[in-house]
mmCIF file of C-alpha atoms (C1' of nucleotides) in Angstrom:
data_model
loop_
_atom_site.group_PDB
_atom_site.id
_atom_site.type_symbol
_atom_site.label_atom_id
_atom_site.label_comp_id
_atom_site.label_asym_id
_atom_site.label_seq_id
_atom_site.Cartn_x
_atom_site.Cartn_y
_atom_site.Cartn_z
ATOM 1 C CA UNK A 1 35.736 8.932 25.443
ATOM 2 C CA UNK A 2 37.779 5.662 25.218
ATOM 3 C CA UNK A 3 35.438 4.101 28.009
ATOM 4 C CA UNK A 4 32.250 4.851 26.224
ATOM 5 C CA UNK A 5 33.337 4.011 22.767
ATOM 6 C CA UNK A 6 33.895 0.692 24.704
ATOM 7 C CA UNK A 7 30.962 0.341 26.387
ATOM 8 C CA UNK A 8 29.182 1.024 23.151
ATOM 9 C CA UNK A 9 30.792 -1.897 20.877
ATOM 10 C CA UNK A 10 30.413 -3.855 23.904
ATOM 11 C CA UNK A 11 26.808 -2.797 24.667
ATOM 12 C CA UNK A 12 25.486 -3.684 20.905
ATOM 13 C CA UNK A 13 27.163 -6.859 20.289
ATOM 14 C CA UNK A 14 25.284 -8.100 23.460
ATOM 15 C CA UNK A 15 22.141 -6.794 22.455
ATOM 16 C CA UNK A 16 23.189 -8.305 19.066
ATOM 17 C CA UNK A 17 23.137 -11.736 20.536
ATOM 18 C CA UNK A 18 19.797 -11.660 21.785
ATOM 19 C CA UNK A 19 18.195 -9.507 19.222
ATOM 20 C CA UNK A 20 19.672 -10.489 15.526
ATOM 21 C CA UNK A 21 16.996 -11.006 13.217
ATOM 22 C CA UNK A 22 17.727 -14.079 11.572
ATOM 23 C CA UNK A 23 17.337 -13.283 7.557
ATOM 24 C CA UNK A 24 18.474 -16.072 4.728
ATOM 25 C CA UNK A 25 21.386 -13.975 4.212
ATOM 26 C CA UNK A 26 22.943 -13.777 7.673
ATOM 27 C CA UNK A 27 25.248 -16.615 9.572
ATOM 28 C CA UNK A 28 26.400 -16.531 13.109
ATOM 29 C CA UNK A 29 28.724 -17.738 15.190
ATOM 30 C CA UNK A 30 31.242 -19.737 13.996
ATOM 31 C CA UNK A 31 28.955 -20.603 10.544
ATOM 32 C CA UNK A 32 31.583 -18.962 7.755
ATOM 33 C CA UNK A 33 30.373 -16.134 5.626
ATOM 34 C CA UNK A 34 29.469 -16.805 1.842
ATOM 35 C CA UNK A 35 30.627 -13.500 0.333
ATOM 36 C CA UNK A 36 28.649 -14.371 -2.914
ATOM 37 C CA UNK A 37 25.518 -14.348 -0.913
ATOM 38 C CA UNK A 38 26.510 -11.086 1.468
ATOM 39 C CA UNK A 39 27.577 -9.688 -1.805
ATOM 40 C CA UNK A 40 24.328 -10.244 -3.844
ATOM 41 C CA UNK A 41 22.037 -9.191 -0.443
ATOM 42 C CA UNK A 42 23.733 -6.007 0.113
ATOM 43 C CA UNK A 43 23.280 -4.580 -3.536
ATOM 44 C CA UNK A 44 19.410 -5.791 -3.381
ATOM 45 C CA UNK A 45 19.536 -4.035 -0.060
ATOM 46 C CA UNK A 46 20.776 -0.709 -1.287
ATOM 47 C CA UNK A 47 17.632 2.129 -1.444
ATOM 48 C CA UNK A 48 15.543 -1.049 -0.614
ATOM 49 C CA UNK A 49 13.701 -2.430 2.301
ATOM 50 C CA UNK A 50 14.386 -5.753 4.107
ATOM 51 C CA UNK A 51 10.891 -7.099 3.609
ATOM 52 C CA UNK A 52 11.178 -6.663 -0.078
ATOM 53 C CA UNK A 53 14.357 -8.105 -0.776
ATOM 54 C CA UNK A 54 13.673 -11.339 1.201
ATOM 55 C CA UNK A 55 11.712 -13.397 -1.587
ATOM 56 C CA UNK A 56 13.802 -11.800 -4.174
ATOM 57 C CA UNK A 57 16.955 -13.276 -2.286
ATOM 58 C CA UNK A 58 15.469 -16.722 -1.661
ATOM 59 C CA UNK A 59 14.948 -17.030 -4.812
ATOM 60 C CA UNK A 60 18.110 -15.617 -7.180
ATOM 61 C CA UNK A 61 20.185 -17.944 -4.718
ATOM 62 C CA UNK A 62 18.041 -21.100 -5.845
ATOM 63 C CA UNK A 63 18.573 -20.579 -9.355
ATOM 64 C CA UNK A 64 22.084 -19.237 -8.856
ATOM 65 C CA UNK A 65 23.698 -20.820 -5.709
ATOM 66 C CA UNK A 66 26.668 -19.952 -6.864
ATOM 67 C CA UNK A 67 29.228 -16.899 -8.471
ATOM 68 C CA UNK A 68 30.147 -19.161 -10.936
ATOM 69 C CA UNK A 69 26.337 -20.337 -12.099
ATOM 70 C CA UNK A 70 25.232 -16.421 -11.907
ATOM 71 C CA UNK A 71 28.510 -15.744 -14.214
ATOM 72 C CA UNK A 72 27.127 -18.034 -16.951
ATOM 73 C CA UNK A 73 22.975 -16.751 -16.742
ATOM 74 C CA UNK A 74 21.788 -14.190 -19.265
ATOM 75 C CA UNK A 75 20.935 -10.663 -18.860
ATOM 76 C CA UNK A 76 17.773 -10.931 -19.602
ATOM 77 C CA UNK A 77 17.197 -13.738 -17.614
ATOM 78 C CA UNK A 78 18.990 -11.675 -14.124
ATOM 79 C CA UNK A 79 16.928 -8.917 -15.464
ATOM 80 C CA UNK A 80 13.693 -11.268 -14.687
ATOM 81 C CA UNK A 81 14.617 -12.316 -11.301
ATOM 82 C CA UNK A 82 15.147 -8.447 -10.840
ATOM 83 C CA UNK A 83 11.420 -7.494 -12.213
ATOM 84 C CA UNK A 84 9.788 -5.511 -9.702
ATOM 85 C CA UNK A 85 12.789 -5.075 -7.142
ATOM 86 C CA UNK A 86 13.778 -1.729 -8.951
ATOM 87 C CA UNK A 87 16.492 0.227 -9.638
ATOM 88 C CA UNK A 88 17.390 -1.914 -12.218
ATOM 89 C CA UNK A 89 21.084 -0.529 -13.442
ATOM 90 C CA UNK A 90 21.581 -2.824 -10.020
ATOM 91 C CA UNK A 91 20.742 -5.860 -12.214
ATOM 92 C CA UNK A 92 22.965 -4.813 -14.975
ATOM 93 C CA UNK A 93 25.931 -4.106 -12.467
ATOM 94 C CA UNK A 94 25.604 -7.605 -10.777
ATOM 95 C CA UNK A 95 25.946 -9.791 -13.737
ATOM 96 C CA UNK A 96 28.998 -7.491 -14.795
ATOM 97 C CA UNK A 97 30.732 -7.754 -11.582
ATOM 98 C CA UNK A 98 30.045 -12.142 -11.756
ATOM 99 C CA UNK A 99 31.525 -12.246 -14.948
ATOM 100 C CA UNK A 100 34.539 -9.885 -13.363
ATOM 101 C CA UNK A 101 34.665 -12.534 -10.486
ATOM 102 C CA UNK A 102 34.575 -15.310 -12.428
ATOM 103 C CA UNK A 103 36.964 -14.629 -15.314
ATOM 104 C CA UNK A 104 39.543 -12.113 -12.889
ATOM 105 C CA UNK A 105 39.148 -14.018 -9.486
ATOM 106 C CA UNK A 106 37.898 -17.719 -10.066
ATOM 107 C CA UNK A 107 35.321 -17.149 -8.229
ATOM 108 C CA UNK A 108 36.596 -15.677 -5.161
ATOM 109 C CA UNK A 109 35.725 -12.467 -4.075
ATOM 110 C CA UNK A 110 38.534 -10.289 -3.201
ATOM 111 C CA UNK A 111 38.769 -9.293 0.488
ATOM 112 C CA UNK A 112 40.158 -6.064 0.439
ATOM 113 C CA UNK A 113 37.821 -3.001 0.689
ATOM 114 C CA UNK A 114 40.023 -1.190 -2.275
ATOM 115 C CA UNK A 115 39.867 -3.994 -4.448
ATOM 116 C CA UNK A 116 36.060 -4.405 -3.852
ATOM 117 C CA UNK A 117 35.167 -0.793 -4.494
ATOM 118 C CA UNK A 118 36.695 -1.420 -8.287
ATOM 119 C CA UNK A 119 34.334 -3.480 -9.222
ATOM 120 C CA UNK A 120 30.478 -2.471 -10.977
ATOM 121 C CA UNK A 121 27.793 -1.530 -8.648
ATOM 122 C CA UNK A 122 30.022 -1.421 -5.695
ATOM 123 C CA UNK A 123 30.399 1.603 -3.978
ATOM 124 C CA UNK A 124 31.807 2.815 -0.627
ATOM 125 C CA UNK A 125 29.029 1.619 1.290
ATOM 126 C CA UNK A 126 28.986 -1.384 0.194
ATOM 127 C CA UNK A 127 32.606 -2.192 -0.902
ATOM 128 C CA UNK A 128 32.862 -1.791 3.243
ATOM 129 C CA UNK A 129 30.344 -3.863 4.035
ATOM 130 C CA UNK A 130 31.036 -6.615 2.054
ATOM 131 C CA UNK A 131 35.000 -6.525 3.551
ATOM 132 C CA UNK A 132 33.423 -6.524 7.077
ATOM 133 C CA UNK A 133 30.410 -9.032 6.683
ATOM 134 C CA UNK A 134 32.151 -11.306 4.399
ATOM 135 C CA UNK A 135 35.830 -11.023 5.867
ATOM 136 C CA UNK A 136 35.407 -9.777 9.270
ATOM 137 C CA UNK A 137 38.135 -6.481 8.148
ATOM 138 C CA UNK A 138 38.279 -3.851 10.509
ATOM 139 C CA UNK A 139 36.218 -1.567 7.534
ATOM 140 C CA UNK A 140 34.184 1.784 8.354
ATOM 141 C CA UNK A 141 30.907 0.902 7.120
ATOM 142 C CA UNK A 142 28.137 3.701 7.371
ATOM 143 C CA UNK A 143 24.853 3.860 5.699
ATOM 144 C CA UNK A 144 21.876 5.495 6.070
ATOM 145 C CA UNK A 145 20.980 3.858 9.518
ATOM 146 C CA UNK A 146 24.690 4.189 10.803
ATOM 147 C CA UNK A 147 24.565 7.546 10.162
ATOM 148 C CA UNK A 148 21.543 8.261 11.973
ATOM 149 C CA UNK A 149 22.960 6.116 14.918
ATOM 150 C CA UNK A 150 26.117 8.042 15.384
ATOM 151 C CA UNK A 151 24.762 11.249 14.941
ATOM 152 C CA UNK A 152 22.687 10.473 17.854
ATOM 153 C CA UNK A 153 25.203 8.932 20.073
ATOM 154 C CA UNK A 154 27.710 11.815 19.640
ATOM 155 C CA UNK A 155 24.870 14.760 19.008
ATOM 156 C CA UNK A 156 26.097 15.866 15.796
ATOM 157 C CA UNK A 157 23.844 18.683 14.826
ATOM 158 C CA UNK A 158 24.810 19.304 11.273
ATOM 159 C CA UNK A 159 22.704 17.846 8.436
ATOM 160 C CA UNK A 160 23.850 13.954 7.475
ATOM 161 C CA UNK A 161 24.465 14.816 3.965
ATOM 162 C CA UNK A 162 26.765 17.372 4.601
ATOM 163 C CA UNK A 163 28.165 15.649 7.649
ATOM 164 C CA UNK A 164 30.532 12.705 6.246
ATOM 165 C CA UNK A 165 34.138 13.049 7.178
ATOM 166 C CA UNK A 166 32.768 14.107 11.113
ATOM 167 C CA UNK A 167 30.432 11.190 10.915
ATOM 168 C CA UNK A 168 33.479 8.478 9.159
ATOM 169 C CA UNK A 169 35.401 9.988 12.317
ATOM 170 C CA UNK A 170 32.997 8.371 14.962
ATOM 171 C CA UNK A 171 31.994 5.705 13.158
ATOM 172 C CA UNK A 172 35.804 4.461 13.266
ATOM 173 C CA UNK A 173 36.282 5.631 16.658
ATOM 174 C CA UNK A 174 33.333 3.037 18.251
ATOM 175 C CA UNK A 175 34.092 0.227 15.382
ATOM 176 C CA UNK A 176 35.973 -2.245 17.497
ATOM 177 C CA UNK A 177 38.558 -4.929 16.183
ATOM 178 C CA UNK A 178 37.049 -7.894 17.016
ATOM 179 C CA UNK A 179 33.426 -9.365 15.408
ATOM 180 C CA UNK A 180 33.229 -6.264 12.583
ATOM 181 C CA UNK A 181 30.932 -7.855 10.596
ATOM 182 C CA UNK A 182 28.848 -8.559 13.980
ATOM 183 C CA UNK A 183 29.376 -4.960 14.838
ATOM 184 C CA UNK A 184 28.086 -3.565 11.373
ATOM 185 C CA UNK A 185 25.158 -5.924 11.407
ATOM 186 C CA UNK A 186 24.241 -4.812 14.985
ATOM 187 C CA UNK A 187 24.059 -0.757 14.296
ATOM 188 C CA UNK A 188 22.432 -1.465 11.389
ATOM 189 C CA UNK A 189 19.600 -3.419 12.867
ATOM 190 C CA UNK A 190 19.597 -0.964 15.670
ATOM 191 C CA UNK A 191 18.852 1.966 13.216
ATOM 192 C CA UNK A 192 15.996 0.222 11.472
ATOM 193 C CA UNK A 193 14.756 -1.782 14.777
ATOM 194 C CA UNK A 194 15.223 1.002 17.722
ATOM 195 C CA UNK A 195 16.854 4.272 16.855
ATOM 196 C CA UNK A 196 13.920 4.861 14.108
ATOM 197 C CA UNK A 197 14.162 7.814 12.146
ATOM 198 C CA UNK A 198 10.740 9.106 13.507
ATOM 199 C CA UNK A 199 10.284 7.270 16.657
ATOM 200 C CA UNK A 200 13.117 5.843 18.082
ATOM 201 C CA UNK A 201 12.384 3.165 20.697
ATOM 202 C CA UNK A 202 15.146 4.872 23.037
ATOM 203 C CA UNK A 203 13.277 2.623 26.126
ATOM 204 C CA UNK A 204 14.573 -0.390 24.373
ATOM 205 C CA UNK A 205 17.809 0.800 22.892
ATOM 206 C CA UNK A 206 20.915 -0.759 24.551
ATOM 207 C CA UNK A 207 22.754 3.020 23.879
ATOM 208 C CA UNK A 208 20.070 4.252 26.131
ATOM 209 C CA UNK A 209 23.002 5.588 28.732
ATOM 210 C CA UNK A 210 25.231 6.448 26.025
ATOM 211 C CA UNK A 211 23.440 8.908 23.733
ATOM 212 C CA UNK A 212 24.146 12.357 23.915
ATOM 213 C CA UNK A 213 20.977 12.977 21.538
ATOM 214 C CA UNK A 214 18.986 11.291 24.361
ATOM 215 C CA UNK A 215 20.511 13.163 27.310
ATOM 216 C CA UNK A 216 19.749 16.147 25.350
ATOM 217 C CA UNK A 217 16.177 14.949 24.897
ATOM 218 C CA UNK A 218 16.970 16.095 21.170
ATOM 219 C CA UNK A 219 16.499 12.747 19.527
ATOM 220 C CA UNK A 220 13.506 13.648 17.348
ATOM 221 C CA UNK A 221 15.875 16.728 16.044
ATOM 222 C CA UNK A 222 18.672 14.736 14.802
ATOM 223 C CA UNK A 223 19.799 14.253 12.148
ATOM 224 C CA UNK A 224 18.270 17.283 10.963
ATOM 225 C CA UNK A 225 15.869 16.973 7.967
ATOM 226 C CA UNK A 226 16.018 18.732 4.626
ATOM 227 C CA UNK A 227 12.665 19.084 3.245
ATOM 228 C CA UNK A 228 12.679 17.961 -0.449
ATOM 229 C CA UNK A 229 10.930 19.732 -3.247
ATOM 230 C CA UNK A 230 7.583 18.860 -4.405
ATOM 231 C CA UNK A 231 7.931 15.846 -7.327
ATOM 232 C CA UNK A 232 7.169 17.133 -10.637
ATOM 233 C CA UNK A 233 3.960 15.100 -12.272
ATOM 234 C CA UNK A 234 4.541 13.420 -15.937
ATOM 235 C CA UNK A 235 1.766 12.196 -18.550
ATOM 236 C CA UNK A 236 2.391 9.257 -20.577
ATOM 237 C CA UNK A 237 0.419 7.095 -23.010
ATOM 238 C CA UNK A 238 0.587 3.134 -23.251
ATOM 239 C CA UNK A 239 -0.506 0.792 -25.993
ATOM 240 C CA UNK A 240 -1.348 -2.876 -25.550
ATOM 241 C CA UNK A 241 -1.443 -3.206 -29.443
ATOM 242 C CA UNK A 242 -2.926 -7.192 -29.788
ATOM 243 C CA UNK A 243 -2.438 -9.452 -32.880
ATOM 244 C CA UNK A 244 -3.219 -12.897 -32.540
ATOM 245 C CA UNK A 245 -3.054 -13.231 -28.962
ATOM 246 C CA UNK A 246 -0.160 -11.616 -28.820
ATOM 247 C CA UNK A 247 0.874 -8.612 -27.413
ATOM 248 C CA UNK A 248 3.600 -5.706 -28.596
ATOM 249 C CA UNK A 249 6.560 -5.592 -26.618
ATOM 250 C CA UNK A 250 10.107 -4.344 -26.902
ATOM 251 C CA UNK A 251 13.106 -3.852 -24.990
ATOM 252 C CA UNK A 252 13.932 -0.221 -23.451
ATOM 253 C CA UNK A 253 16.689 1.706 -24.520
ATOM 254 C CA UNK A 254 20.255 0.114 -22.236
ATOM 255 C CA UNK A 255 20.841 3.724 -20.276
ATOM 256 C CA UNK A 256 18.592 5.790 -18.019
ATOM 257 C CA UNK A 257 15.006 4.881 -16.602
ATOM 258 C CA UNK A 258 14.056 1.230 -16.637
ATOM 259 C CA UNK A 259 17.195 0.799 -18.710
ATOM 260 C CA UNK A 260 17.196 -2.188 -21.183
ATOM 261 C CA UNK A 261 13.937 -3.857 -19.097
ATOM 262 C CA UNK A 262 10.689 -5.257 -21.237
ATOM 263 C CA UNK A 263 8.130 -2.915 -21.888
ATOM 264 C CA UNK A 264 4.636 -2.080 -23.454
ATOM 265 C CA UNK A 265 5.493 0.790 -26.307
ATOM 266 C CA UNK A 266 5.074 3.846 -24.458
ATOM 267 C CA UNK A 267 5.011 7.503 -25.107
ATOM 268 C CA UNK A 268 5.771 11.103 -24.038
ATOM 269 C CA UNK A 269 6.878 10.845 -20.504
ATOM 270 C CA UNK A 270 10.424 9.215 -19.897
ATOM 271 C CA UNK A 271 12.522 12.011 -21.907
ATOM 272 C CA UNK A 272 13.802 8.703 -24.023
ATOM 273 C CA UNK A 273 13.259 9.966 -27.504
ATOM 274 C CA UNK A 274 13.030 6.590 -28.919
ATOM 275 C CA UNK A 275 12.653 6.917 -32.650
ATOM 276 C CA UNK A 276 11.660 3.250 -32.274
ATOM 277 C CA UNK A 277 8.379 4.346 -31.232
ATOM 278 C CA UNK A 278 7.542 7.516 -33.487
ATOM 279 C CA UNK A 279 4.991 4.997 -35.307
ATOM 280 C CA UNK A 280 2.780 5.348 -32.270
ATOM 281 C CA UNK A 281 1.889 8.988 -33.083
ATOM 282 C CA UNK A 282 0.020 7.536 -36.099
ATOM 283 C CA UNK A 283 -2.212 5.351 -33.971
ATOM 284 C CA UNK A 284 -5.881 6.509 -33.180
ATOM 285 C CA UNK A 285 -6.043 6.314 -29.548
ATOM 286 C CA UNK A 286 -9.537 6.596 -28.770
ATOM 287 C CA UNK A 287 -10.224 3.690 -27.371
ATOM 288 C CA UNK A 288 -8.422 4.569 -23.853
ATOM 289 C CA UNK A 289 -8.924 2.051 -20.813
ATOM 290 C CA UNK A 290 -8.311 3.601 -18.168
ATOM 291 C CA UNK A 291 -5.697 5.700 -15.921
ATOM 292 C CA UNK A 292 -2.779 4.752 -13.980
ATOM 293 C CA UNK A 293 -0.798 6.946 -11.477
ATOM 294 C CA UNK A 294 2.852 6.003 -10.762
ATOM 295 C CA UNK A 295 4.939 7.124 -8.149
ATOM 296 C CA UNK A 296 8.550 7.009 -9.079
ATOM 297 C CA UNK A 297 11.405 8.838 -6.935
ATOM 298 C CA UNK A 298 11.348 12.395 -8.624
ATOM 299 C CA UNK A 299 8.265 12.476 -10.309
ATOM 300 C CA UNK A 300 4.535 11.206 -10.681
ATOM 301 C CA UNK A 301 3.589 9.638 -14.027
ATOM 302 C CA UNK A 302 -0.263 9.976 -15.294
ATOM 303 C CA UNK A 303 -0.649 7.087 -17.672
ATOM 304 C CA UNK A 304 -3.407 6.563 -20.390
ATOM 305 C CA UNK A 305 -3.367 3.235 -21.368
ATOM 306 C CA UNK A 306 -4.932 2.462 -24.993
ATOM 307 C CA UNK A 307 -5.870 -0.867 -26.160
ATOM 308 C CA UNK A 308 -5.072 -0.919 -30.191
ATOM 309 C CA UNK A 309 -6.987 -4.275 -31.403
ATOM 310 C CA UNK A 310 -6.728 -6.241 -34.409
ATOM 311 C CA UNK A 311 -8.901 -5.092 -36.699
ATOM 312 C CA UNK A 312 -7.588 -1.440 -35.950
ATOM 313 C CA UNK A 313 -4.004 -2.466 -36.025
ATOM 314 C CA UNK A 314 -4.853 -4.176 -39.551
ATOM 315 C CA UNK A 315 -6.136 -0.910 -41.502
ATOM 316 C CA UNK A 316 -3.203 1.434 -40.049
ATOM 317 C CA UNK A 317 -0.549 1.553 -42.186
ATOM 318 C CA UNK A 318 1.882 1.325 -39.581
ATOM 319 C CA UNK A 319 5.596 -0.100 -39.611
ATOM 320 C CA UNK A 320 6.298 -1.788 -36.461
ATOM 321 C CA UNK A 321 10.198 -1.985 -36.112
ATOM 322 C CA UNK A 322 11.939 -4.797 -36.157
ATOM 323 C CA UNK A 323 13.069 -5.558 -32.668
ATOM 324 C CA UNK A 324 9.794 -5.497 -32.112
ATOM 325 C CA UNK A 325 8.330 -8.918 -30.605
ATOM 326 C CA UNK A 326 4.864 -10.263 -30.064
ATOM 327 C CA UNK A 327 4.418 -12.270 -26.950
ATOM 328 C CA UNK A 328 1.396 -14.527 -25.911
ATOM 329 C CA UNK A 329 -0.609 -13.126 -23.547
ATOM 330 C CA UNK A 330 0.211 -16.241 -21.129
ATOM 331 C CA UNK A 331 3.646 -15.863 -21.221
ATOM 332 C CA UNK A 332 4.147 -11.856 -20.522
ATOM 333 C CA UNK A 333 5.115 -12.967 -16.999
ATOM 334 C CA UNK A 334 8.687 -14.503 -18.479
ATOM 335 C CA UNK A 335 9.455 -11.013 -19.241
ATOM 336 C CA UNK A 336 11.379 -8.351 -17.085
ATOM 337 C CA UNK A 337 8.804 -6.129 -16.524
ATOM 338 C CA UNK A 338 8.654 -3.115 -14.227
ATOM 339 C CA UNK A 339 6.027 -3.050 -12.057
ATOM 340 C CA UNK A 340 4.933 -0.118 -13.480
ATOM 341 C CA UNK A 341 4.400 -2.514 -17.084
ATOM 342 C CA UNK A 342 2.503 -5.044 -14.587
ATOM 343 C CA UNK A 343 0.398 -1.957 -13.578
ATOM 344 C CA UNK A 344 -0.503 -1.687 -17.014
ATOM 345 C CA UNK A 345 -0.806 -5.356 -18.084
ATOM 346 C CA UNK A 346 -3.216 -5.333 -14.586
ATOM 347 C CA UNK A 347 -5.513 -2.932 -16.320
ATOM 348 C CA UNK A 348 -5.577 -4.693 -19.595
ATOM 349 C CA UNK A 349 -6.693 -7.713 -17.805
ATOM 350 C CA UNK A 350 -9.439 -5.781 -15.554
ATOM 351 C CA UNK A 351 -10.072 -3.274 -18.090
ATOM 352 C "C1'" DA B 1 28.389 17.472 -7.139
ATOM 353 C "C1'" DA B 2 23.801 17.280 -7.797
ATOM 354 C "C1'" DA B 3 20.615 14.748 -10.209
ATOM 355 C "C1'" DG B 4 18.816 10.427 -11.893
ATOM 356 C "C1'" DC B 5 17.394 6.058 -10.750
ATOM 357 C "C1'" DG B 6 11.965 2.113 -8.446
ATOM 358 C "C1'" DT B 7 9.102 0.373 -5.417
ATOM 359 C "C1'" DG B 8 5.853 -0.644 -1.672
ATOM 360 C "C1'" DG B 9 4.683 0.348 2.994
ATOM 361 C "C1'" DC B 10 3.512 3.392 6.474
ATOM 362 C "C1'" DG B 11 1.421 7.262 9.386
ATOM 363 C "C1'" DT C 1 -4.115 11.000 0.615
ATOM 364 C "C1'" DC C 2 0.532 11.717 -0.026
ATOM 365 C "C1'" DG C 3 5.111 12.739 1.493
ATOM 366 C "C1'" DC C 4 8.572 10.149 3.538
ATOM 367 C "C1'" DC C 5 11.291 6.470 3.782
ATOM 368 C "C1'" DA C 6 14.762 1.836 2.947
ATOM 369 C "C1'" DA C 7 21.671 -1.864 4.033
ATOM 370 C "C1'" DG C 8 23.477 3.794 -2.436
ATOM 371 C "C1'" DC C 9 25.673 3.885 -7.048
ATOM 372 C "C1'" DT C 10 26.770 6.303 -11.184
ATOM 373 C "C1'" DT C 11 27.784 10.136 -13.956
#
DNA sequence: AAAGCGTGGCG
DNA sequence: TCGCCAAGCTT
C-alpha cells in the first residue's frame, strides 16, 4: 500500500506539470499564493462550475484587488458583482468574513485549517482548501471530485454520501507532505478533466495502473448513484408595475431564497409571506405577457409575468410600501438581480 | 441530519 | 426535453 500511495502523489503531480489548466486564480512554481484571491475563488467555486466563475472572478478582483478594499464595499454593491452567479447567502458570507479579516486579522488570512473553518461561509471543504492552496499545510481536502477519485482508486463501493470517514481515511493516506496545494489542485482537475463522473477518460488518466475501479472494469459503477426525487413544480406571478419610466422594485426579504437580492414584486411561489406585497392581490392582472419556466435546485417555477401600466396603476387605489423604489428602466442593470429577475426584465423588453 | 439554497451547460 | 451535474455551507 505504501508503494502505491507513492506512486500515486508522485504520478499526479507529474501529470500536474504538464496538464494544469492555467485559470486567473492559480500560481505555480515558486509565484506565492494570494490567499485573498484562493479564498474568494474557492467560495465562487463551491456548487459552481469553472467556466462560470471565471468572468465573475476577473472581475470582483478588479474592483476589489484587495481584502482590505472588499472590507470597505457595500452589500449591495458585492451583491451586484454576485448577480447571476447564485447561491447568493455566498455573497452575504464573503463580505462578513472581509470585514472579520480586516478588523480581527489586518488583513491576513489565518493559516490554520481550525481557525479558517470559524469564519462565515467557510466550511470543511473549503476551510481545507484554502490552508493547502494558500499555505501549502498538509490539510485533507475532499470535494465532490476527490471523492469520486478515491473511491475509484481504492474501489469503495458504498454510496459517497454515506462514505466520509472511509473516504477522509484514503484521502490522507495518498496526500503527500510536500506541494499540498499542488496535490489538491491536481485530483481536483483530474476529477473534472479525466476521471468524469459519466465517462471517465481512464486512457488518459495518469492512475490508469493504479485504480482498483479500473482493474475491476467497475468504473462506470462507482461511486454509486442515488437517484433523486422528481422536483416539485411552483406557479408564481410577476408585475413590472411602470410609472414614469420607472419600474417597481424592492429588496427581498435577508433569509431564505434569493435572500436580500433586488427583485420585481412577486407572488405566490417562494413560501416568503411578505406582507410587503399583499397590495398585489388588489391588482387586475389581465394584461399577462407571457410565461417563464425556471429551473431552480428543488423545484420548477411557472411564472406569469403581468405588465401593470400607468394609467392602470393610477385608478387602483393601491398603497405601495415604502421601501419600495422606482428605478429607470436604463439603470435596472445596477441592481442585484437574479437571473431569474433578468428572465423577467428579458420578457418585458421582448414582450 | 436532511433540506434549502441558483444557475447554465450538457447528453 | 429534461434530469444531472459543478471546487458546499448553513441550519
Amino acid at each position: 500500500m505504501p508503494k502505491k500511495v507513492n506512486k500515486i502523489s508522485r504520478s499526479l503531480l507529474s501529470w500536474y506539470d504538464r496538464e494544469a489548466r492555467d485559470l486567473p486564480w492559480r500560481k505555480f512554481g515558486k509565484d506565492k499564493q494570494d490567499p485573498y484571491k484562493v479564498w474568494i475563488s474557492e467560495i465562487m467555486l463551491q456548487q459552481t462550475t469553472v467556466s462560470a466563475v471565471i468572468p465573475y472572478f476577473n472581475a470582483f478582483i478588479k474592483k476589489w484587488p484587495t481584502n482590505k478594499e472588499l472590507s470597505q464595499a457595500s452589500l449591495s454593491e458585492i451583491q451586484r458583482a454576485w448577480s447571476g452567479l447564485g447561491y447568493y447567502s455566498r455573497a452575504r458570507n464573503l463580505f462578513e468574513c472581509s470585514i472579520i479579516i480586516n478588523s480581527r486579522f489586518n488583513n491576513n488570512f489565518p493559516e490554520s485549517e481550525k481557525e479558517l473553518l470559524k469564519l462565515p461561509g467557510i466550511g470543511a471543504y473549503t476551510a481545507a482548501a484554502i490552508s493547502a492552496i494558500a499555505f501549502n499545510n498538509r490539510s485533507v481536502v475532499i470535494d465532490g471530485n476527490i471523492k469520486r477519485v478515491i473511491s475509484r482508486l481504492f474501489l469503495l463501493k458504498k454510496p459517497i454520501k454515506s462514505n466520509y470517514n472511509e473516504i477522509w481515511r484514503f484521502t490522507n493516506l495518498v496526500t503527500p507532505d510536500i506541494r499540498v496545494g499542488d496535490f489538491v489542485q491536481a485530483l481536483m482537475d483530474l476529477g473534472s478533466q479525466i476521471c468524469k463522473p459519466s465517462k471517465p477518460l481512464c486512457e488518459s488518466c495518469p492512475l490508469i495502473l493504479e485504480c482498483d475501479a479500473r482493474k475491476n472494469n467497475v468504473e462506470l459503477l462507482i461511486p454509486k448513484r442515488i437517484k433523486k426525487n422528481t422536483k416539485p413544480i411552483r406557479n408564481g406571478s410577476a408585475f413590472v408595475i411602470k410609472n414614469n419610466d420607472c419600474v417597481l422594485i424592492y429588496k427581498r426579504k435577508t433569509k431564505g431564497l434569493l435572500a436580500g437580492l433586488d427583485s420585481f414584486p412577486t407572488f405566490g411561489w417562494d413560501n416568503q409571506n411578505d406582507e410587503r406585497l399583499n397590495f398585489l392581490k388588489s391588482l387586475n392582472t389581465n394584461k399577462k405577457i407571457s410565461n417563464i419556466k425556471h429551473e431552480f435546485t428543488h423545484f420548477t417555477l411557472n411564472m406569469e409575468i403581468y405588465i401593470i401600466d400607468e394609467s392602470i396603476a393610477k385608478n387602483l387605489n393601491i398603497n405601495i410600501p415604502d421601501d419600495f423604489r422606482w428605478i429607470p428602466i436604463e439603470s435596472i442593470e445596477n441592481l442585484s438581480f437574479s437571473s431569474l429577475m433578468m428572465k423577467i426584465y428579458k420578457s418585458y423588453l421582448n414582450g
